[in-house]
Amino acid sequence: MELKTIKISVLVQVPANATDEQVSDFVDAKFGECTGSCTQLTPDNPCLSEYEIEQADWSLAS
């Protein structure tokens, strides 16, 4: 099967008090290729319960 590559852009608001590590964990779990244990965010991650997707779109990658 032939595949094509797309580029996905997602604009997300997360809590201002989230650390860089918490945001990275959130992105990996919600939007990345994580499987298994890394899909489980720690319960104290503020991004877990309070985020808003502002915009999402995609295009063919060049």
PDB file of C-alpha atoms in Angstrom:
ATOM      1  CA  MET A   1       0.000   0.000   0.000  1.00  0.00           C
ATOM      2  CA  GLU A   2       1.317   3.417  -0.938  1.00  0.00           C
ATOM      3  CA  LEU A   3       1.309   6.052   1.795  1.00  0.00           C
ATOM      4  CA  LYS A   4       1.335   9.821   1.687  1.00  0.00           C
ATOM      5  CA  THR A   5       2.784  12.101   4.327  1.00  0.00           C
ATOM      6  CA  ILE A   6       0.691  14.819   5.901  1.00  0.00           C
ATOM      7  CA  LYS A   7       1.550  17.657   8.249  1.00  0.00           C
ATOM      8  CA  ILE A   8      -0.841  18.252  11.145  1.00  0.00           C
ATOM      9  CA  SER A   9      -0.982  21.542  13.033  1.00  0.00           C
ATOM     10  CA  VAL A  10      -2.860  21.812  16.307  1.00  0.00           C
ATOM     11  CA  LEU A  11      -3.141  24.969  18.381  1.00  0.00           C
ATOM     12  CA  VAL A  12      -3.857  24.056  22.012  1.00  0.00           C
ATOM     13  CA  GLN A  13      -4.263  26.172  25.127  1.00  0.00           C
ATOM     14  CA  VAL A  14      -2.958  24.597  28.344  1.00  0.00           C
ATOM     15  CA  PRO A  15      -2.822  25.954  31.898  1.00  0.00           C
ATOM     16  CA  ALA A  16      -0.154  28.598  32.463  1.00  0.00           C
ATOM     17  CA  ASN A  17       1.126  26.758  35.531  1.00  0.00           C
ATOM     18  CA  ALA A  18       1.980  23.601  33.559  1.00  0.00           C
ATOM     19  CA  THR A  19       5.715  22.926  33.462  1.00  0.00           C
ATOM     20  CA  ASP A  20       7.524  22.268  30.187  1.00  0.00           C
ATOM     21  CA  GLU A  21       7.805  18.583  31.174  1.00  0.00           C
ATOM     22  CA  GLN A  22       4.056  18.351  31.876  1.00  0.00           C
ATOM     23  CA  VAL A  23       3.259  19.939  28.510  1.00  0.00           C
ATOM     24  CA  SER A  24       5.670  17.562  26.738  1.00  0.00           C
ATOM     25  CA  ASP A  25       4.096  14.566  28.472  1.00  0.00           C
ATOM     26  CA  PHE A  26       0.632  15.820  27.479  1.00  0.00           C
ATOM     27  CA  VAL A  27       1.628  16.277  23.823  1.00  0.00           C
ATOM     28  CA  ASP A  28       3.295  12.845  23.708  1.00  0.00           C
ATOM     29  CA  ALA A  29       0.248  11.129  25.229  1.00  0.00           C
ATOM     30  CA  LYS A  30      -2.498  12.978  23.354  1.00  0.00           C
ATOM     31  CA  PHE A  31      -0.914  13.733  19.979  1.00  0.00           C
ATOM     32  CA  GLY A  32       2.238  11.632  19.657  1.00  0.00           C
ATOM     33  CA  GLU A  33       2.982   8.021  18.947  1.00  0.00           C
ATOM     34  CA  CYS A  34       3.056   6.930  22.559  1.00  0.00           C
ATOM     35  CA  THR A  35       1.675   3.531  23.370  1.00  0.00           C
ATOM     36  CA  GLY A  36       1.545   1.595  26.598  1.00  0.00           C
ATOM     37  CA  SER A  37       2.477   3.315  29.846  1.00  0.00           C
ATOM     38  CA  CYS A  38       3.388   6.701  28.353  1.00  0.00           C
ATOM     39  CA  THR A  39      -0.260   7.259  27.384  1.00  0.00           C
ATOM     40  CA  GLN A  40      -1.040   7.584  31.087  1.00  0.00           C
ATOM     41  CA  LEU A  41      -0.458  11.122  32.299  1.00  0.00           C
ATOM     42  CA  THR A  42       0.249  11.607  35.976  1.00  0.00           C
ATOM     43  CA  PRO A  43      -2.938  12.597  37.815  1.00  0.00           C
ATOM     44  CA  ASP A  44      -1.415  15.921  38.890  1.00  0.00           C
ATOM     45  CA  ASN A  45      -0.700  17.051  35.309  1.00  0.00           C
ATOM     46  CA  PRO A  46      -2.788  20.243  34.918  1.00  0.00           C
ATOM     47  CA  CYS A  47      -3.105  19.687  31.164  1.00  0.00           C
ATOM     48  CA  LEU A  48      -5.050  16.481  31.785  1.00  0.00           C
ATOM     49  CA  SER A  49      -8.258  18.191  32.820  1.00  0.00           C
ATOM     50  CA  GLU A  50      -7.877  21.675  31.408  1.00  0.00           C
ATOM     51  CA  TYR A  51      -6.961  22.135  27.773  1.00  0.00           C
ATOM     52  CA  GLU A  52      -8.711  23.562  24.765  1.00  0.00           C
ATOM     53  CA  ILE A  53      -8.027  22.889  21.113  1.00  0.00           C
ATOM     54  CA  GLU A  54      -8.202  26.253  19.383  1.00  0.00           C
ATOM     55  CA  GLN A  55      -7.576  25.084  15.833  1.00  0.00           C
ATOM     56  CA  ALA A  56      -6.563  21.953  13.954  1.00  0.00           C
ATOM     57  CA  ASP A  57      -5.751  21.479  10.281  1.00  0.00           C
ATOM     58  CA  TRP A  58      -3.608  19.393   7.978  1.00  0.00           C
ATOM     59  CA  SER A  59      -1.890  19.603   4.623  1.00  0.00           C
ATOM     60  CA  LEU A  60       0.198  17.366   2.415  1.00  0.00           C
ATOM     61  CA  ALA A  61       3.814  17.470   3.514  1.00  0.00           C
ATOM     62  CA  SER A  62       6.263  18.775   0.972  1.00  0.00           C
TER      63      SER A  62
END
